[in-house]
Coordinates of C-alpha atoms (C1' of nucleotides) in Angstrom, one line a residue:
Chain A
M16 CA 33.9 18.5 -1.4
D17 CA 32.4 15.8 -3.5
A18 CA 31.6 16.4 -7.1
E19 CA 27.9 15.9 -7.8
P20 CA 27.6 12.4 -9.2
K21 CA 27.1 12.7 -12.9
N22 CA 23.6 11.5 -13.5
T23 CA 22.8 13.6 -16.5
G24 CA 21.4 10.6 -18.5
A25 CA 17.7 10.1 -18.6
K26 CA 17.3 6.4 -18.1
V27 CA 20.0 5.7 -15.6
E28 CA 19.0 3.5 -12.7
P29 CA 18.5 5.8 -9.7
W30 CA 20.9 3.8 -7.5
G31 CA 24.1 3.8 -9.5
D32 CA 26.1 5.9 -7.0
I33 CA 25.6 3.7 -3.9
T34 CA 28.7 1.9 -2.7
P35 CA 29.8 -0.7 -1.9
D36 CA 28.4 -2.9 -4.7
A37 CA 26.5 -5.2 -2.2
A38 CA 24.6 -2.3 -0.7
R39 CA 23.5 -1.2 -4.1
R40 CA 22.3 -4.6 -4.9
L41 CA 20.4 -4.7 -1.7
V42 CA 18.6 -1.4 -2.4
S43 CA 17.8 -2.5 -5.9
A44 CA 16.4 -5.8 -4.6
A45 CA 14.4 -4.0 -1.9
V46 CA 12.9 -1.6 -4.4
H47 CA 11.7 -4.4 -6.6
A48 CA 10.4 -6.5 -3.7
F49 CA 8.6 -3.5 -2.0
A50 CA 7.1 -2.4 -5.3
E51 CA 5.8 -5.9 -6.1
R52 CA 4.3 -6.9 -2.7
G53 CA 4.5 -3.9 -0.5
Y54 CA 6.9 -3.2 2.4
H55 CA 5.1 -5.3 5.1
A56 CA 4.7 -8.3 2.8
T57 CA 8.4 -8.3 1.9
T58 CA 10.7 -10.4 4.1
T59 CA 14.4 -9.6 4.7
R60 CA 15.1 -13.1 3.4
D61 CA 13.4 -12.2 0.2
I62 CA 15.5 -9.0 -0.2
A63 CA 18.7 -10.8 0.6
S64 CA 18.0 -13.7 -1.8
R65 CA 17.2 -11.3 -4.6
A66 CA 20.5 -9.6 -3.9
G67 CA 22.2 -13.0 -4.0
M68 CA 23.3 -13.2 -0.4
S69 CA 22.4 -14.7 2.9
P70 CA 19.7 -13.0 5.2
A71 CA 22.4 -12.0 7.7
A72 CA 24.4 -10.0 5.1
L73 CA 21.6 -7.4 4.9
Y74 CA 22.5 -6.2 8.4
I75 CA 26.1 -5.5 7.5
H76 CA 25.0 -2.6 5.3
Y77 CA 21.7 -1.5 6.9
K78 CA 20.7 -1.5 10.5
T79 CA 17.0 -2.5 9.8
K80 CA 14.6 -3.3 7.0
E81 CA 13.0 0.1 7.7
E82 CA 16.3 1.9 7.0
L83 CA 16.3 0.4 3.6
L84 CA 12.9 1.8 2.9
Y85 CA 14.0 5.2 4.3
Q86 CA 17.0 5.3 2.0
I87 CA 14.8 4.5 -1.0
S88 CA 12.1 7.0 0.1
K89 CA 14.4 9.8 0.9
V90 CA 16.5 9.6 -2.3
G91 CA 13.4 9.2 -4.4
H92 CA 11.6 12.2 -2.9
E93 CA 14.6 14.4 -3.3
R94 CA 15.0 13.4 -6.9
A95 CA 11.3 14.2 -7.5
L96 CA 11.7 17.5 -5.8
T97 CA 14.7 18.4 -7.9
I98 CA 12.7 17.7 -11.1
V99 CA 10.0 20.2 -10.3
E100 CA 12.3 22.8 -8.9
R101 CA 14.4 22.7 -12.1
A102 CA 11.2 23.4 -14.1
R103 CA 10.1 26.1 -11.7
D104 CA 13.4 27.9 -11.9
S105 CA 13.9 27.6 -15.7
A106 CA 13.4 30.4 -18.1
G107 CA 10.1 30.6 -20.0
T108 CA 6.5 31.5 -19.6
P109 CA 4.5 30.0 -16.8
A110 CA 2.8 27.7 -19.3
E111 CA 6.1 26.5 -20.6
R112 CA 7.4 25.9 -17.0
L113 CA 4.2 24.1 -15.9
A114 CA 4.2 21.9 -18.9
D115 CA 7.9 21.2 -18.4
A116 CA 7.3 20.3 -14.7
V117 CA 4.5 18.0 -15.5
R118 CA 6.2 16.4 -18.4
S119 CA 9.4 15.5 -16.6
F120 CA 7.7 14.7 -13.3
V121 CA 5.4 12.3 -15.1
R122 CA 8.2 10.9 -17.2
W123 CA 10.1 10.1 -14.1
H124 CA 7.2 8.4 -12.5
A125 CA 6.6 6.3 -15.6
E126 CA 10.2 5.4 -16.3
H127 CA 11.1 4.6 -12.7
H128 CA 7.6 3.4 -11.8
T129 CA 9.0 0.6 -9.7
T130 CA 11.0 3.0 -7.5
A131 CA 8.2 5.6 -7.7
R132 CA 5.6 3.1 -6.5
V133 CA 7.7 2.5 -3.3
V134 CA 8.4 6.2 -2.9
Q135 CA 4.8 7.3 -3.3
Y136 CA 2.8 4.5 -1.7
E137 CA 5.0 2.9 1.0
L138 CA 5.9 6.0 3.0
G139 CA 3.3 5.1 5.6
A140 CA 5.6 2.3 6.8
L141 CA 8.4 4.7 7.7
A142 CA 9.3 5.4 11.3
E143 CA 7.8 8.5 12.6
E144 CA 11.0 10.6 12.4
H145 CA 11.8 9.5 8.9
H146 CA 8.2 9.9 7.9
A147 CA 8.2 13.6 9.0
E148 CA 11.4 14.2 7.1
V149 CA 9.9 12.8 3.9
I150 CA 6.6 14.8 4.4
A151 CA 8.7 18.0 4.4
V152 CA 10.1 17.2 1.0
R153 CA 6.6 16.5 -0.3
K154 CA 5.5 19.9 1.0
A155 CA 8.3 21.5 -0.9
T156 CA 7.3 19.7 -4.1
D157 CA 3.7 21.0 -3.6
G158 CA 5.0 24.5 -3.0
A159 CA 7.1 24.4 -6.2
V160 CA 4.2 23.4 -8.4
R161 CA 1.9 25.9 -6.7
S162 CA 4.3 28.7 -7.3
I163 CA 4.4 28.0 -11.0
I164 CA 0.6 28.1 -11.1
E165 CA 0.5 31.3 -9.0
D166 CA 3.0 32.9 -11.5
G167 CA 0.6 32.1 -14.3
V168 CA -2.4 33.5 -12.5
K169 CA -0.5 36.7 -11.6
A170 CA 0.6 37.1 -15.2
G171 CA -3.0 36.7 -16.3
V172 CA -2.3 33.7 -18.5
F173 CA -3.9 31.0 -16.3
D174 CA -7.5 31.0 -15.2
V175 CA -7.5 29.1 -11.9
P176 CA -10.2 29.9 -9.3
D177 CA -8.8 27.5 -6.7
V178 CA -5.0 27.5 -6.8
R179 CA -4.5 25.2 -3.8
G180 CA -7.0 22.7 -5.0
T181 CA -5.8 22.7 -8.5
T182 CA -2.2 22.2 -7.3
V183 CA -3.3 19.1 -5.4
A184 CA -5.1 17.8 -8.5
V185 CA -2.1 18.3 -10.8
L186 CA 0.3 16.6 -8.4
S187 CA -2.2 13.9 -7.8
L188 CA -2.6 13.2 -11.5
C189 CA 1.2 12.9 -11.9
I190 CA 1.8 10.8 -8.8
D191 CA -0.9 8.3 -9.7
V192 CA 1.1 7.4 -12.8
A193 CA 3.3 5.3 -10.6
R194 CA 0.3 3.2 -9.6
W195 CA -1.0 2.3 -13.1
F196 CA 1.9 2.6 -15.4
N197 CA 3.1 -0.6 -16.9
A198 CA 6.3 -0.8 -19.0
A199 CA 4.8 -3.5 -21.2
G200 CA 1.7 -1.4 -21.8
R201 CA 0.5 0.7 -24.7
S202 CA 2.2 4.0 -23.9
T203 CA 5.8 5.1 -23.4
P204 CA 6.9 7.5 -20.6
D205 CA 7.4 10.2 -23.2
E206 CA 3.9 9.8 -24.6
V207 CA 2.3 9.9 -21.2
G208 CA 4.4 12.9 -20.2
D209 CA 3.3 14.9 -23.3
L210 CA -0.3 13.9 -22.9
Y211 CA -0.4 14.9 -19.3
A212 CA 1.4 18.2 -19.9
G213 CA -1.4 19.1 -22.4
L214 CA -4.1 18.0 -20.0
V215 CA -2.7 20.1 -17.2
L216 CA -2.4 23.2 -19.4
R217 CA -6.1 22.8 -20.1
M218 CA -6.8 22.4 -16.4
V219 CA -5.3 25.8 -15.7
G220 CA -7.1 27.4 -18.5
A221 CA -4.0 27.9 -20.7
G222 CA -5.5 26.0 -23.6
G223 CA -3.9 22.9 -25.0
G224 CA -2.9 24.6 -28.2
Q225 CA -5.6 22.4 -29.8
R226 CA -8.6 23.7 -31.8
Chain B
M28 CA -36.2 -12.3 -4.2
D29 CA -34.6 -9.9 -1.9
A30 CA -35.5 -6.3 -2.2
E31 CA -32.5 -4.1 -2.9
P32 CA -31.4 -2.8 0.5
K33 CA -32.4 0.8 0.7
N34 CA -29.3 2.8 0.7
T35 CA -30.6 6.0 -1.0
G36 CA -29.0 8.3 1.5
A37 CA -25.7 9.9 0.6
K38 CA -23.7 9.7 3.8
V39 CA -24.7 6.2 5.0
E40 CA -21.9 3.9 6.1
P41 CA -21.3 1.5 3.3
W42 CA -21.7 -1.6 5.5
G43 CA -25.1 -1.0 7.1
D44 CA -26.7 -4.1 5.5
I45 CA -24.3 -6.7 6.7
T46 CA -25.7 -9.2 9.2
P47 CA -25.3 -10.4 11.9
D48 CA -24.2 -7.4 13.8
A49 CA -20.8 -8.9 14.8
A50 CA -19.9 -9.4 11.1
R51 CA -20.7 -5.8 10.4
R52 CA -18.5 -4.6 13.3
L53 CA -15.7 -6.9 12.0
V54 CA -15.9 -5.4 8.5
S55 CA -15.9 -1.9 9.8
A56 CA -13.0 -2.6 12.1
A57 CA -11.1 -4.2 9.3
V58 CA -11.7 -1.2 7.0
H59 CA -10.3 1.2 9.5
A60 CA -7.3 -1.0 10.3
F61 CA -6.5 -1.7 6.7
A62 CA -6.8 1.9 5.8
E63 CA -4.5 3.0 8.6
R64 CA -1.7 0.5 8.4
G65 CA -2.3 -1.5 5.3
Y66 CA -3.5 -5.1 5.0
H67 CA -0.3 -6.8 5.7
A68 CA 0.6 -4.7 8.8
T69 CA -2.9 -5.4 10.3
T70 CA -3.2 -8.4 12.5
T71 CA -6.3 -10.4 13.1
R72 CA -6.0 -9.7 16.8
D73 CA -6.1 -6.0 15.9
I74 CA -9.3 -6.3 13.9
A75 CA -11.0 -8.4 16.5
S76 CA -10.1 -6.1 19.4
R77 CA -11.4 -3.1 17.4
A78 CA -14.6 -5.0 16.9
G79 CA -14.7 -5.7 20.6
M80 CA -14.2 -9.4 20.5
S81 CA -11.6 -12.1 20.9
P82 CA -9.3 -13.1 18.0
A83 CA -11.1 -16.4 17.5
A84 CA -14.5 -14.8 16.9
L85 CA -13.3 -13.5 13.6
Y86 CA -13.2 -17.0 12.2
I87 CA -16.9 -17.6 13.0
H88 CA -17.9 -15.0 10.4
Y89 CA -15.0 -15.1 7.9
K90 CA -12.9 -18.0 6.9
T91 CA -9.7 -16.0 6.6
K92 CA -8.3 -12.4 6.9
E93 CA -8.1 -12.3 3.1
E94 CA -11.9 -13.0 2.9
L95 CA -12.5 -9.9 4.9
L96 CA -10.4 -7.8 2.4
Y97 CA -12.2 -9.5 -0.4
Q98 CA -15.6 -8.6 1.0
I99 CA -14.5 -5.0 1.4
S100 CA -12.9 -4.8 -2.0
K101 CA -15.8 -6.4 -3.9
V102 CA -18.5 -4.4 -2.3
G103 CA -16.5 -1.2 -2.7
H104 CA -15.7 -1.7 -6.3
E105 CA -19.3 -2.6 -7.2
R106 CA -20.5 0.6 -5.4
A107 CA -18.0 2.6 -7.4
L108 CA -19.0 1.0 -10.7
T109 CA -22.7 1.7 -9.9
I110 CA -21.9 5.4 -9.4
V111 CA -20.3 5.9 -12.8
E112 CA -22.8 3.7 -14.6
R113 CA -25.7 5.7 -13.2
A114 CA -24.1 8.8 -14.6
R115 CA -23.4 7.2 -18.0
D116 CA -27.0 6.1 -18.3
S117 CA -28.6 9.3 -17.2
A118 CA -30.2 11.8 -19.5
G119 CA -28.2 14.9 -20.5
T120 CA -25.4 16.1 -22.7
P121 CA -22.1 14.2 -22.6
A122 CA -20.6 17.2 -20.7
E123 CA -23.4 16.9 -18.1
R124 CA -23.0 13.2 -17.8
L125 CA -19.2 13.4 -17.5
A126 CA -19.4 16.1 -14.9
D127 CA -22.0 14.1 -13.0
A128 CA -19.8 11.0 -13.1
V129 CA -16.7 12.8 -11.9
R130 CA -18.6 14.7 -9.2
S131 CA -20.2 11.7 -7.6
F132 CA -17.2 9.4 -8.1
V133 CA -15.0 11.9 -6.4
R134 CA -17.5 12.7 -3.7
W135 CA -17.7 9.0 -2.9
H136 CA -13.9 8.7 -2.7
A137 CA -13.7 11.7 -0.4
E138 CA -16.7 10.9 1.8
H139 CA -15.7 7.3 2.2
H140 CA -12.0 7.8 1.9
T141 CA -11.3 5.2 4.6
T142 CA -13.1 2.5 2.6
A143 CA -11.9 3.9 -0.7
R144 CA -8.3 3.7 0.4
V145 CA -8.6 0.0 1.1
V146 CA -10.6 -0.6 -2.1
Q147 CA -8.1 1.2 -4.3
Y148 CA -4.8 0.5 -2.8
E149 CA -5.0 -2.9 -1.0
L150 CA -6.3 -5.0 -3.9
G151 CA -2.8 -6.3 -4.5
A152 CA -3.1 -8.4 -1.3
L153 CA -6.1 -10.3 -2.7
A154 CA -5.9 -14.0 -3.6
E155 CA -5.4 -14.5 -7.3
E156 CA -9.0 -15.5 -8.0
H157 CA -10.5 -12.6 -6.0
H158 CA -8.0 -10.2 -7.6
A159 CA -9.1 -11.2 -11.1
E160 CA -12.8 -10.7 -10.1
V161 CA -12.1 -7.2 -8.8
I162 CA -10.0 -6.3 -11.9
A163 CA -13.0 -7.1 -14.1
V164 CA -15.1 -4.6 -12.2
R165 CA -12.4 -2.0 -12.6
K166 CA -12.3 -2.6 -16.3
A167 CA -16.1 -2.1 -16.4
T168 CA -15.6 1.2 -14.6
D169 CA -13.0 2.3 -17.1
G170 CA -15.3 1.3 -19.9
A171 CA -18.2 3.4 -18.5
V172 CA -16.1 6.5 -18.3
R173 CA -14.6 6.0 -21.7
S174 CA -18.0 5.6 -23.3
I175 CA -19.1 8.9 -21.9
I176 CA -16.0 10.6 -23.4
E177 CA -16.5 8.8 -26.7
D178 CA -20.1 10.1 -26.8
G179 CA -18.8 13.6 -26.4
V180 CA -16.2 13.2 -29.1
K181 CA -18.8 11.7 -31.5
A182 CA -21.1 14.6 -30.7
G183 CA -18.3 17.0 -31.5
V184 CA -18.5 18.7 -28.1
F185 CA -15.3 17.2 -26.6
D186 CA -11.9 17.7 -28.1
V187 CA -9.9 14.6 -27.1
P188 CA -7.0 13.4 -29.2
D189 CA -6.3 10.4 -27.0
V190 CA -9.5 8.9 -25.6
R191 CA -7.9 5.9 -23.9
G192 CA -5.1 8.0 -22.3
T193 CA -7.5 10.7 -21.2
T194 CA -9.9 8.1 -19.6
V195 CA -7.0 6.8 -17.6
A196 CA -6.1 10.3 -16.5
V197 CA -9.6 11.1 -15.5
L198 CA -10.0 8.0 -13.4
S199 CA -6.6 8.4 -12.0
L200 CA -7.4 11.9 -10.8
C201 CA -10.6 10.7 -9.1
I202 CA -9.1 7.6 -7.5
D203 CA -6.2 9.4 -6.0
V204 CA -8.6 11.5 -4.0
A205 CA -8.8 8.5 -1.6
R206 CA -5.0 8.8 -1.0
W207 CA -4.8 12.4 0.0
F208 CA -8.3 13.4 1.2
N209 CA -8.5 14.2 4.9
A210 CA -11.8 14.7 6.6
A211 CA -10.2 17.3 8.9
G212 CA -8.8 19.2 5.9
R213 CA -9.7 22.4 4.1
S214 CA -12.2 21.0 1.6
T215 CA -15.5 19.1 1.8
P216 CA -16.3 16.2 -0.4
D217 CA -18.8 18.4 -2.3
E218 CA -16.2 21.1 -2.9
V219 CA -13.7 18.6 -4.3
G220 CA -16.3 17.0 -6.4
D221 CA -17.3 20.3 -8.0
L222 CA -13.7 21.4 -8.5
Y223 CA -12.8 18.1 -10.1
A224 CA -15.8 18.1 -12.4
G225 CA -14.8 21.5 -13.7
L226 CA -11.2 20.4 -14.2
V227 CA -12.2 17.3 -16.1
L228 CA -14.5 19.2 -18.4
R229 CA -11.5 21.4 -19.3
M230 CA -9.4 18.3 -19.8
V231 CA -11.8 17.1 -22.5
G232 CA -12.0 20.5 -24.1
A233 CA -15.5 21.2 -23.1
G234 CA -14.6 24.4 -21.3
G235 CA -15.1 25.0 -17.6
G236 CA -17.8 27.6 -18.3
Q237 CA -15.2 30.0 -16.9
R238 CA -13.7 33.1 -18.7
Chain C
dA25 C1' 54.8 -14.7 7.3
dC26 C1' 51.2 -12.7 9.7
dG27 C1' 47.8 -10.0 12.1
dG28 C1' 43.7 -7.3 11.6
dA29 C1' 39.8 -5.5 9.3
dG30 C1' 35.8 -6.0 6.6
dA31 C1' 32.4 -8.9 4.1
dG32 C1' 30.0 -12.8 4.3
dT33 C1' 27.7 -17.3 6.2
dG34 C1' 24.8 -21.1 8.9
dA35 C1' 22.3 -21.7 12.7
dG36 C1' 19.1 -20.1 15.5
dC37 C1' 16.5 -17.0 19.1
dA38 C1' 12.5 -14.5 20.9
dA39 C1' 8.4 -12.6 19.4
dG40 C1' 4.5 -12.4 16.8
dC41 C1' 1.7 -14.3 13.1
dG42 C1' -2.8 -16.7 11.1
dC43 C1' -5.6 -19.9 12.5
dT44 C1' -7.7 -24.1 15.3
dT45 C1' -9.6 -26.6 19.1
dA46 C1' -12.3 -27.6 23.1
dG47 C1' -15.5 -26.0 25.7
dG48 C1' -18.8 -22.4 28.0
dG49 C1' -23.1 -19.9 28.4
dG50 C1' -27.3 -17.8 26.8
dT51 C1' -31.8 -18.6 24.2
dG52 C1' -35.9 -20.9 22.1
dT53 C1' -38.6 -25.2 21.4
dC54 C1' -40.9 -29.2 22.7
Chain D
dG12 C1' -36.0 -30.0 32.0
dA13 C1' -33.5 -31.7 28.1
dC14 C1' -31.8 -30.6 24.0
dA15 C1' -29.8 -28.4 20.0
dC16 C1' -28.3 -24.3 18.3
dC17 C1' -25.5 -20.3 17.8
dC18 C1' -22.0 -17.0 19.3
dC19 C1' -18.2 -16.5 21.7
dT20 C1' -13.7 -17.2 24.5
dA21 C1' -9.1 -19.1 26.6
dA22 C1' -5.5 -21.5 25.3
dG23 C1' -2.3 -22.7 22.2
dC24 C1' -0.2 -24.9 17.8
dG25 C1' 2.9 -24.6 14.0
dC26 C1' 5.2 -21.5 11.5
dT27 C1' 7.4 -17.2 9.9
dT28 C1' 9.3 -13.0 11.1
dG29 C1' 13.2 -9.4 12.0
dC30 C1' 17.3 -9.7 13.7
dT31 C1' 21.8 -11.7 16.2
dC32 C1' 25.8 -14.4 17.1
dA33 C1' 29.9 -17.1 16.5
dC34 C1' 32.6 -18.0 13.1
dT35 C1' 35.1 -18.3 8.4
dC36 C1' 36.9 -16.5 4.5
dT37 C1' 39.7 -13.1 1.6
dC38 C1' 42.5 -9.3 1.1
dC39 C1' 46.2 -6.1 2.3
dG40 C1' 50.0 -3.4 4.7
dT41 C1' 54.1 -4.4 7.0

DNA sequence: ACGGAGAGTGAGCAAGCGCTTAGGGGTGTC
DNA sequence: GACACCCCTAAGCGCTTGCTCACTCTCCGT
């Protein structure tokens, strides 16, 4: 069986393991184009020219433009799910695990905000079957965060009257980072991750450590 | 001068004061179409047929498809700004004013989630000049929320190490309601508004009243 | 030397796009 | 009854779109 592609580094481009090279360039070009203008406003000619090839070359590697979006969306959602699952399954108190989940989830959305923007905001353009597949991954992500919060409530260290609603709020806060984050802006991904981890701990009544 | 159109009701459709009737129907049709599929995936034929008229009739009332989006975006942003400004300028403690701002801002995004989705997520499709105009309104909204938080910090009732970052987080949380809120879902706009007001008070270290 | 496979191109097709034009009918005024 | 006015439509123009096709390269095993 295949060894897991080693992607232990933090800042690695999320498409390093796609082959052949031309296909990787196409995905990368599509990510940037979709993030800038949106899926529907992006033309296949635009993607191809960003990848340095003719319009027809796109169809050697991908059947349709939608399949490109599907590839991006699927891989991105799975990566996001992996991040929160790792935090959920790690050792530590519920507060530590929740802070870890938020910090790394936010950091990913900030660091890869181009990819994340496509992943989080363009999924409506997917074909119905692909859309359903991606929604299932999102539900799993929601479930992972909720289970951390439930653990904290059961342990008596979180004070959360509405677990379901609070889970939505926490995820919402993290996801929206992809919308507003700007690499040239004031904050680094690490800073936003730390800030948000603290804010979320306060939201669940686990104090920020502050005072 | 014109009297301000009386729109004191809470649940009124946001386009009641547009005349003539056909123009209002066009805006309403465009809002629904843009919210469902996005601006670029919506055709002028689709908008016109939803409004019950021929494609050419659109151009009697609006010069371009983009002008329709501009109208929606501008009015929506102004309405959103008014909501937080009213809370900022009201009497009460900073905590009360912040809770009021979040509650009514969230309630608007939930109640009018169709409009809000277009307002918040389709502004990238605006022409450059219109885009700049709308960005200015967003900056004012950001400033209004920030000034409430600053008041609380100065008064010593909020504990916020990073005012700018926390402002972004609060607004982000509220705005994202437009993305996920579903009228057929579990929660009502009022419930989400109350929940989020409590969460935000915790975020700024003003307690949720809970314990 | 050579055949076949895979990657790539230039040209272009059918469909759909935003938008325009020429004209039709209802309504109010004199 | 003539006229101007507004609202609207049928038809369609010029262009762009996603995608295809016929073909050319380059590389590689025999």
